Coordinates of C-alpha atoms and ligand atoms in Angstrom, one line a residue:
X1 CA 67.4 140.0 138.2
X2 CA 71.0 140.5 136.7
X3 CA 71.4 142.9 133.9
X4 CA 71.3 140.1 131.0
X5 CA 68.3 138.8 132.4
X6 CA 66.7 142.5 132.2
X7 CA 68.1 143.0 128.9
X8 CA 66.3 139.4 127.7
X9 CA 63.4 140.4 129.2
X10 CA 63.0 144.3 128.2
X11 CA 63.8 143.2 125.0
X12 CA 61.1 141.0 124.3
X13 CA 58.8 142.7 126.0
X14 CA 59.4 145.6 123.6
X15 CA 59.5 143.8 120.5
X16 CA 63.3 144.5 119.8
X17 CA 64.3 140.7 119.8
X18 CA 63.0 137.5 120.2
X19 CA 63.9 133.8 120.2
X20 CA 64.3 132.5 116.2
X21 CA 61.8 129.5 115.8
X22 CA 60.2 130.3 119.5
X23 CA 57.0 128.6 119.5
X24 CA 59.0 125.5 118.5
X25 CA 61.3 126.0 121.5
X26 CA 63.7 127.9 119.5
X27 CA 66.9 127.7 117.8
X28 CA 70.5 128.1 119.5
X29 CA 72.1 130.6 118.2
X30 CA 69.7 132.3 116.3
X31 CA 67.3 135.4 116.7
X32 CA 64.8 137.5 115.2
X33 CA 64.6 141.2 115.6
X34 CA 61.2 142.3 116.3
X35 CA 59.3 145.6 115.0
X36 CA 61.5 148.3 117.3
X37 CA 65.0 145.8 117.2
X38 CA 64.5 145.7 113.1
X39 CA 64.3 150.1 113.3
X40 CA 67.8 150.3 116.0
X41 CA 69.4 147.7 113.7
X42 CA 68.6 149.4 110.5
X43 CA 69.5 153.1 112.5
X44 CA 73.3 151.6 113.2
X45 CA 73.6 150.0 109.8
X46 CA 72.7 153.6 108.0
X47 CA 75.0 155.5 110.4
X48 CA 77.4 153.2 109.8
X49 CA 77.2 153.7 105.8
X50 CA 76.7 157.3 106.0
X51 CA 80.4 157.2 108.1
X52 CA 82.4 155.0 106.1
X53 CA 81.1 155.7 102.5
X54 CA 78.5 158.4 102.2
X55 CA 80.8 161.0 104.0
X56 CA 84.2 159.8 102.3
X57 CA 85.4 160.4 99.0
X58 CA 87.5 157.1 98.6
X59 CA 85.0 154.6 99.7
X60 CA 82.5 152.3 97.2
X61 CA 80.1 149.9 98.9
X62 CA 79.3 146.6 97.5
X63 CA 76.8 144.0 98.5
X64 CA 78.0 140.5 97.4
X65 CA 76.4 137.2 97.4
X66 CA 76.5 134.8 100.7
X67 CA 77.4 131.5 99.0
X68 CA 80.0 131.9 96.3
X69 CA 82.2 129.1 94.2
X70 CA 83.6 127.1 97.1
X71 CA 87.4 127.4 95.6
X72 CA 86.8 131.3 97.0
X73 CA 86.9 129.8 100.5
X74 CA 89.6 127.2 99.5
X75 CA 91.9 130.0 98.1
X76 CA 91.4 132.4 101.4
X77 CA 92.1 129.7 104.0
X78 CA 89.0 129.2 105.4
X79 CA 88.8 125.5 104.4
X80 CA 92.1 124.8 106.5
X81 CA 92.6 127.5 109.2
X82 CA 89.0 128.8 109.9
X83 CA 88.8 127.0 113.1
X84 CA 88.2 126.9 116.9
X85 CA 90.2 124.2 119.5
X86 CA 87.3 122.1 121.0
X87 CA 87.0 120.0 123.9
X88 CA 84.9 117.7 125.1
X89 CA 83.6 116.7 128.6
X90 CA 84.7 113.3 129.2
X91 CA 81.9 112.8 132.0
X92 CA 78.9 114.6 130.3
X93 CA 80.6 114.7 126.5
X94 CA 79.0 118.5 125.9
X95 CA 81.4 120.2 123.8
X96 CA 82.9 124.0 124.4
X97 CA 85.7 126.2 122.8
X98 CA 89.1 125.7 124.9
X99 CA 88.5 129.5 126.3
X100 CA 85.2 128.6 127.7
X101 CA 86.7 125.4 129.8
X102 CA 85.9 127.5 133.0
X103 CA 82.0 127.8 132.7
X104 CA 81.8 124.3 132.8
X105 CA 81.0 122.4 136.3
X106 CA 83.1 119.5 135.4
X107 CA 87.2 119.1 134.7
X108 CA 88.0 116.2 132.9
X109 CA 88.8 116.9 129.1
X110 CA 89.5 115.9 125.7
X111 CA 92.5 116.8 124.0
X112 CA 91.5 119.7 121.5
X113 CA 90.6 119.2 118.5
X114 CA 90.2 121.9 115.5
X115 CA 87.3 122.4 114.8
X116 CA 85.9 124.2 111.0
X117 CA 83.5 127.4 111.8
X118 CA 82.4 127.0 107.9
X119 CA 79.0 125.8 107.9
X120 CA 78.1 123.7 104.9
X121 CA 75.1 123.8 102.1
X122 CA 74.4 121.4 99.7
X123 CA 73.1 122.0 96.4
X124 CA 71.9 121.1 92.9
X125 CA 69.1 118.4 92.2
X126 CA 71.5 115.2 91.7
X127 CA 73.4 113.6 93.9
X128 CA 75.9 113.3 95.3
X129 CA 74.9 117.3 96.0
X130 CA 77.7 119.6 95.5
X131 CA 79.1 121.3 99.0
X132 CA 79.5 124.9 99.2
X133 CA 78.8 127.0 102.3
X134 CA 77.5 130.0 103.5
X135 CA 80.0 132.8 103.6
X136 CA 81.9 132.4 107.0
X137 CA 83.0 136.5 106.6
X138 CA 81.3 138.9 104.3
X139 CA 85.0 140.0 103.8
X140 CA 85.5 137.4 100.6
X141 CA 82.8 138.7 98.6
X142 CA 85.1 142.2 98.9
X143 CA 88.0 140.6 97.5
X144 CA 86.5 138.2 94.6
X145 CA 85.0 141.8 93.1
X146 CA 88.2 144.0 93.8
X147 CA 89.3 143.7 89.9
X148 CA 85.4 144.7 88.6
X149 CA 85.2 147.3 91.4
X150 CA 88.4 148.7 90.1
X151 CA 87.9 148.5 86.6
X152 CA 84.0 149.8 86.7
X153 CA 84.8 153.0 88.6
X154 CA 87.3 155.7 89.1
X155 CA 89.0 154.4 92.6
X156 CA 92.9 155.4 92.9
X157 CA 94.8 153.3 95.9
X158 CA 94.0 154.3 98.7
X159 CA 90.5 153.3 98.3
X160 CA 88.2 151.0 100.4
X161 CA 85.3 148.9 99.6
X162 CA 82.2 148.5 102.1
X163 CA 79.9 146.3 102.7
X164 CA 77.5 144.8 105.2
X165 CA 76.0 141.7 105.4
X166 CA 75.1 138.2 107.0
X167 CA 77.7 135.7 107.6
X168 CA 77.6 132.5 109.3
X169 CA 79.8 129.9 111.7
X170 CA 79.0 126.8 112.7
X171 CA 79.8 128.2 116.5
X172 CA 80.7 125.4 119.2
X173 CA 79.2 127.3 122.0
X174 CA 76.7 130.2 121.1
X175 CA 75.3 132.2 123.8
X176 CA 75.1 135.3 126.2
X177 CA 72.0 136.2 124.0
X178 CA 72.9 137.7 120.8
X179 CA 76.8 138.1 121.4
X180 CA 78.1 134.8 119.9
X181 CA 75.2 133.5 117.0
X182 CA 75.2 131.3 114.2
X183 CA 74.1 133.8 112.3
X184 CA 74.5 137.6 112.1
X185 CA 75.6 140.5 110.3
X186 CA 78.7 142.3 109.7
X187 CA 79.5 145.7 108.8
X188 CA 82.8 145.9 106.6
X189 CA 84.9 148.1 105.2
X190 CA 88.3 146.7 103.3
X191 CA 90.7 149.8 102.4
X192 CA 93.5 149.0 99.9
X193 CA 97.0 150.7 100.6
X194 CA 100.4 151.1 98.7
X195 CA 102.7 147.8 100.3
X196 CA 104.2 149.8 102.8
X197 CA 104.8 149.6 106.1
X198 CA 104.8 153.2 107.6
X199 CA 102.2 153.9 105.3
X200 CA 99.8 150.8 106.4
X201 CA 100.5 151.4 110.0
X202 CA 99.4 155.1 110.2
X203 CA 96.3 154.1 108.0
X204 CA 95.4 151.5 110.8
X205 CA 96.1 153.7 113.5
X206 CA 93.9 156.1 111.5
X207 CA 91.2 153.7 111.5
X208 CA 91.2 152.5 114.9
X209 CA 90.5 156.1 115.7
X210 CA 87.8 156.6 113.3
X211 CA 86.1 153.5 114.9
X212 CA 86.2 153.9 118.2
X213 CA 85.4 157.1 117.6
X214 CA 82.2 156.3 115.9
X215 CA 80.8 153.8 119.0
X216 CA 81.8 157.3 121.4
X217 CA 80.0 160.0 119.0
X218 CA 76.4 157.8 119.1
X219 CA 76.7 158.1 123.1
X220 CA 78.6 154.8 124.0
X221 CA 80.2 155.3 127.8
X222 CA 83.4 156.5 126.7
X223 CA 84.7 154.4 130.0
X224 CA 83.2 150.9 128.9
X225 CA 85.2 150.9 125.4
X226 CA 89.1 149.8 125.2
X227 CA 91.1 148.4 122.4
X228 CA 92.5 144.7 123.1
X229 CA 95.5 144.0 120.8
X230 CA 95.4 140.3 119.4
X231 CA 98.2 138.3 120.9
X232 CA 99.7 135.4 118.5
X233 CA 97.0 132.6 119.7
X234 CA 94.3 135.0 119.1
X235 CA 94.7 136.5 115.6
X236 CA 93.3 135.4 112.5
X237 CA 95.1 133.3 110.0
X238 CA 95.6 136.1 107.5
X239 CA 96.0 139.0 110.0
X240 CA 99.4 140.6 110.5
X241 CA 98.5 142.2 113.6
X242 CA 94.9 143.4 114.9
X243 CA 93.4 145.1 117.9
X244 CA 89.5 144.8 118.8
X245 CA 87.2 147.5 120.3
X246 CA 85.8 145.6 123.4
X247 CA 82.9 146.8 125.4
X248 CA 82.4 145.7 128.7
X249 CA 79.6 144.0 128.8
X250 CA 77.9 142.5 131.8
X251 CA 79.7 139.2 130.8
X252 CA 83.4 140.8 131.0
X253 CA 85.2 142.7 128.5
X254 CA 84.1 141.6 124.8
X255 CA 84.9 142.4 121.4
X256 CA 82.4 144.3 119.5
X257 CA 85.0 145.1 116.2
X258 CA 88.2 144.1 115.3
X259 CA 90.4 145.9 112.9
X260 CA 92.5 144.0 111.2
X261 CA 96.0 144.4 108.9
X262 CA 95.5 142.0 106.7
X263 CA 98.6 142.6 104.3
X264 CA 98.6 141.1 101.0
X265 CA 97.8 137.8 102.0
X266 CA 94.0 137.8 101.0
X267 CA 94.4 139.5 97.0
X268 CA 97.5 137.2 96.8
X269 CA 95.6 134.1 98.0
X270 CA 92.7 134.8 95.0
X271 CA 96.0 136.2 92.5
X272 CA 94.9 139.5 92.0
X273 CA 96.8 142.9 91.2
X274 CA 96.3 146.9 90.8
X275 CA 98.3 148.2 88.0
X276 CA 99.1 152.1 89.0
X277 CA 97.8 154.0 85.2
X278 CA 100.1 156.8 85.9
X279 CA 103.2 154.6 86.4
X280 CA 102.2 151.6 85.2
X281 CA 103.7 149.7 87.8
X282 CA 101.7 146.2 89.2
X283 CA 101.7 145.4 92.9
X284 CA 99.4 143.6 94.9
X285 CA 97.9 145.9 97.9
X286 CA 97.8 145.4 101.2
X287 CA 94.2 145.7 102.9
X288 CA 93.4 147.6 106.6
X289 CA 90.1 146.3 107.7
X290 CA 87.4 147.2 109.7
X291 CA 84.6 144.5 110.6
X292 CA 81.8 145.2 113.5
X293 CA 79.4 143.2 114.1
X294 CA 76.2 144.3 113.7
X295 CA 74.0 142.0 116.3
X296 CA 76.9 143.1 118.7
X297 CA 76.9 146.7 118.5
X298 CA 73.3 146.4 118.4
X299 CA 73.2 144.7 122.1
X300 CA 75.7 146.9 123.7
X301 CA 73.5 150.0 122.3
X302 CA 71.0 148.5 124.2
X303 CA 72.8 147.9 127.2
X304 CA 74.6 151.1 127.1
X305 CA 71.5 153.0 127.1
X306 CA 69.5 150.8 129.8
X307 CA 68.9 153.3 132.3
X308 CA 67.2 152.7 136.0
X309 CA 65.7 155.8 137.7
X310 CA 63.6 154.7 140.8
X311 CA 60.5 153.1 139.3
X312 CA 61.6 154.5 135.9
X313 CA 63.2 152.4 133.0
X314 CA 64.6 153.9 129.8
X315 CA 66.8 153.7 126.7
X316 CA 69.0 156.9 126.6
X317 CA 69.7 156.1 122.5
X318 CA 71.2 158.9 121.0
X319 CA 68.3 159.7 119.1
X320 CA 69.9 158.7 115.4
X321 CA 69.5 155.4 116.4
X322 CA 66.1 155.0 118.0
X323 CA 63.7 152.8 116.6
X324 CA 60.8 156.0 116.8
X325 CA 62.2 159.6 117.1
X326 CA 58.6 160.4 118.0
X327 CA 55.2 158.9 119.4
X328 CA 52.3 160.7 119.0
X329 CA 49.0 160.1 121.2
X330 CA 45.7 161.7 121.9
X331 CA 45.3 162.6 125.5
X332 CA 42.1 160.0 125.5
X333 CA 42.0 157.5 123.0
X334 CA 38.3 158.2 123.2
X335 CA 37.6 161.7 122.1
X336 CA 37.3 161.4 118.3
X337 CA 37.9 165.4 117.9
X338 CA 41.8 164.4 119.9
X339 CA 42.0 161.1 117.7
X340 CA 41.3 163.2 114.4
X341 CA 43.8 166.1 115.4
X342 CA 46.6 164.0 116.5
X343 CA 46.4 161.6 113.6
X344 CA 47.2 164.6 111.4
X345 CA 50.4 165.6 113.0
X346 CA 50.9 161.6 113.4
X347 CA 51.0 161.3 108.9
X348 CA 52.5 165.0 109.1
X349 CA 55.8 163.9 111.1
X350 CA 55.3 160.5 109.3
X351 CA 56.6 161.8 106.2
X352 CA 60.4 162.6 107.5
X353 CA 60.6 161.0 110.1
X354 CA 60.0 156.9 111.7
X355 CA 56.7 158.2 114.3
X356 CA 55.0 155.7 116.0
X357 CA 51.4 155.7 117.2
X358 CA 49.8 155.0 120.5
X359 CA 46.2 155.6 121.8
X360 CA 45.3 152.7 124.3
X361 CA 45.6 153.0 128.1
X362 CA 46.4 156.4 130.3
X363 CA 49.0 158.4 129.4
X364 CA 51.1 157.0 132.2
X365 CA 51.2 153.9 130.2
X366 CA 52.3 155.3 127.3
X367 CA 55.4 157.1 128.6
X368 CA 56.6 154.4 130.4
X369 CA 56.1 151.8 126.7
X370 CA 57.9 154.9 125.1
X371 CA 60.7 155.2 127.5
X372 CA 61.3 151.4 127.2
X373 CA 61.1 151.5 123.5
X374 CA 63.9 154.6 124.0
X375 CA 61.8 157.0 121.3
X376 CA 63.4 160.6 122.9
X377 CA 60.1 162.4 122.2
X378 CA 55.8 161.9 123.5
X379 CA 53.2 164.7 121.6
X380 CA 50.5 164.6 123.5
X381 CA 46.9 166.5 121.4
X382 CA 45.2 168.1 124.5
X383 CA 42.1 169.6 124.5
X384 CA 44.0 173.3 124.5
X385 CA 45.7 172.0 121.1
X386 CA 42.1 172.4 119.7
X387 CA 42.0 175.9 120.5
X388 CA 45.7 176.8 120.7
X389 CA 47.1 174.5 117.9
X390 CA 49.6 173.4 119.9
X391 CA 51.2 170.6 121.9
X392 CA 52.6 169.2 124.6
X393 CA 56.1 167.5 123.7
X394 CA 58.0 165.7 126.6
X395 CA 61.2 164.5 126.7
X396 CA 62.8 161.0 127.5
X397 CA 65.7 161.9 129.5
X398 CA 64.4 164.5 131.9
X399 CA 60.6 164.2 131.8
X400 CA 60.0 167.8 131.2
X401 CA 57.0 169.0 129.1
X402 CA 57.3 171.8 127.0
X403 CA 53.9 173.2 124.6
X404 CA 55.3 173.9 121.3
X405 CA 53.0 175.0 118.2
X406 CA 52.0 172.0 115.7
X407 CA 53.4 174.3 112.4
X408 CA 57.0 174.4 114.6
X409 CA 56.9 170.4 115.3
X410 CA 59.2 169.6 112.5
X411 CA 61.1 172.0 112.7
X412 CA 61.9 171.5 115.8
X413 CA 62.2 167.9 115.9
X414 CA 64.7 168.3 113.2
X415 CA 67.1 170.5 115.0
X416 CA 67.0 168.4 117.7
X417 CA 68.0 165.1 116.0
X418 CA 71.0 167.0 114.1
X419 CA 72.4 168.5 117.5
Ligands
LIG501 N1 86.5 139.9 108.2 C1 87.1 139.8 109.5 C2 86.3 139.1 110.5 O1 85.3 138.5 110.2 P1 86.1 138.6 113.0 O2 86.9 139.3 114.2 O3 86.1 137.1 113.0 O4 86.7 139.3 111.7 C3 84.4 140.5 113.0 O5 84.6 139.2 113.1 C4 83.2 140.9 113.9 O6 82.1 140.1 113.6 C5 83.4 140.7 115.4 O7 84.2 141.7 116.0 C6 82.0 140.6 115.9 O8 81.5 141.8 116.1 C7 81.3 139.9 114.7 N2 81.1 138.5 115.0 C8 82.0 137.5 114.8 N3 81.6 136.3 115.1 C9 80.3 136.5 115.6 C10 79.3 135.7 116.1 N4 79.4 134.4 116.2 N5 78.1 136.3 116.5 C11 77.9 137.6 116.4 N6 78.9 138.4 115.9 C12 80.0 137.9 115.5

């Protein structure tokens, strides 16, 4: 099996993601996170926030709607230069994006044609019904609010906005799992700077290091990260210049963020300004962005941490973002005097921190569902605990056991998820 497939496979096994629509056959480029893939997803998106806004003093989130008035998407360019060249096999007539000519077994092609990424709703109850779409970056929504953001709370440029969020593109060719989707979420942040060259460069270059270093300091291998510069056939139609933070992935080098100066051309499109209150002078800012994608970092967590060790299989998450930090069992599902004394440190735990439960099979079992699932601690209730109140703890990454007293548990958990 090649590492996607195990990847595929572990993860639905697990119950971190499945197939959208599966029992229908599914639906190409879509997915559903299951019970420990909704936890890892939520764990990235709150270390994310905590970052770029709870740990800042000049960042304000937002959360904006996912179809807005269809002139925003006129205004920022999206109606026009939102696209991808397509081709089309002239012998089988399947359709790819020009950079994907080479997974194809044929070689006789179309010309390209653009094709819009914008994927289109209709609304209202007469017809014909009015065409809007569903936001095709979370970015707009940032930019639509910048004057009520700025007027409703006490941000001085510099300042950035964050947000995350679903966004959507009609994709030509989705695929290797989760990377490329129709659908997924983004994690945003748009910081507003003086117009200024020097002074827009070093706050990218700041940012770029802040990022990267972010994907490093949750335990990505430092040697499968890179930044890729955007040539001038790759960058988007309102960057100035951008670089992505790539991972390589199984399928080749592949960008997980891209950061993005974006100049004035997005509060210009939409005619907005910031007046300075101390000088009174109007300018319109330029914007350094940074925009991850969720679903992405999400899968290269997860094959980051997919660890082989002989028979063993395991998830080496940093333990911030593990869907469980603990599991707690009864050494036999079947001794009610176990069951009772390890459900009480199971609701104890429960109440600061995401525990998950498990009393079917042997033990064996259990470690090895836990070590897939990538939860860094097992409690095992013993029959000593009844006597001794205390328990065995064992940890993920080395296997080793260690007894420590139930009234210490927290405690110790605690220390070990802040170190
Ligand atoms: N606001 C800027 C922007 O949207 P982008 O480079 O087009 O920039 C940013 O997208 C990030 O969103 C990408 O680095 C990637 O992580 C994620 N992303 C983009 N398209 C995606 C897709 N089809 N499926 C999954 N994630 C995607």
């Amino acid at each position: 099996m090649d590492m996607m497939e195990k990847i595929v496979s572990l993860a639905k096994r697990r119950g971190f993601i499945f197939q959208s629509s599966e029992i229908y056959g599914g639906y190409r480029g879509f997915w559903d996170y299951g019970p420990a893939g909704v936890e890892l997803k939520k764990n990235i998106k709150n270390e994310w926030w905590k970052t770029m806004v709870y740990e800042r003093e000049d960042v304000v989130g937002i959360d904006a709607s996912i179809v807005m008035n269809p002139v925003v998407w006129e205004k920022s360019g999206h109606l026009t230069a939102f696209t991808d060249p397509l081709v089309e096999c002239k012998e089988c007539h399947k359709r790819f994006r020009e950079d994907q000519k080479d997974t194809h077994e044929h070689n006789d092609w179309t010309e390209a044609k653009t094709f819009n990424l914008m994927t289109e709703v209709l609304l209202g109850t007469t017809e014909p019904k009015e065409l809007s779409y569903l936001r095709g970056e979370i970015t707009q929504g940032v930019f639509v609010n910048f004057k009520n953001v700025v007027d409703s709370t006490r941000v001085k440029i510099p300042f950035g906005i964050a947000q995350i969020g679903k966004a959507f593109r009609n994709e030509v060719t989705p695929g290797n799992f989760t990377f490329r989707s129709r659908e997924f979420e983004q994690m945003e942040l748009e910081y507003f700077v003086k117009p200024d060259e020097k002074e827009s460069k070093k706050t990218f270059e700041d940012f770029k290091e802040i990022r990267m270093n972010w994907y490093k300091s949750l335990g990505m291998n430092t040697k499968k990260l890179h930044f890729a510069d955007h040539t001038p056939d790759k960058i988007a139609h309102y960057a100035k210049y951008a670089t992505d933070i790539e991972y390589e992935a199984p399928f080749g080098w592949s960008e997980m963020e891209g950061i993005h100066h974006r100049g004035d051309y997005d509060l210009k499109s939409h005619d907005l300004k910031y007046k300075d209150n101390l000088t009174n002078v109007e300018y319109t800012p330029w914007v350094i962005e940074t925009s991850g994608g969720v679903d992405r970092a999400t899968l290269f967590f997860l094959i980051d941490s997919y660890t082989e060790d002989g028979e063993r299989i395991y998830l080496k998450l940093n333990p911030k973002i593990a869907p469980y930090k603990v599991a707690v069992f009864p050494l036999l599902g079947n001794k009610p005097e176990l069951t009772k004394k390890a459900r009480e440190i199971y609701k104890d735990l429960k109440k600061s921190m995401v525990v998950t439960w498990d009393d079917r099979g042997n033990i064996g079992k259990r470690y090895f569902a836990q070590d897939e699932i990538g939860t860094p601690w097992c409690v095992t209730v013993d029959f000593d605990s009844l006597k001794d109140n205390s328990v065995t703890v064992r940890d993920r990454d080395t296997g080793k056991q260690e007894r420590i007293a139930i009234d210490k548990l927290l405690n110790y958990f605690q220390n070990r998820l802040d170190g």
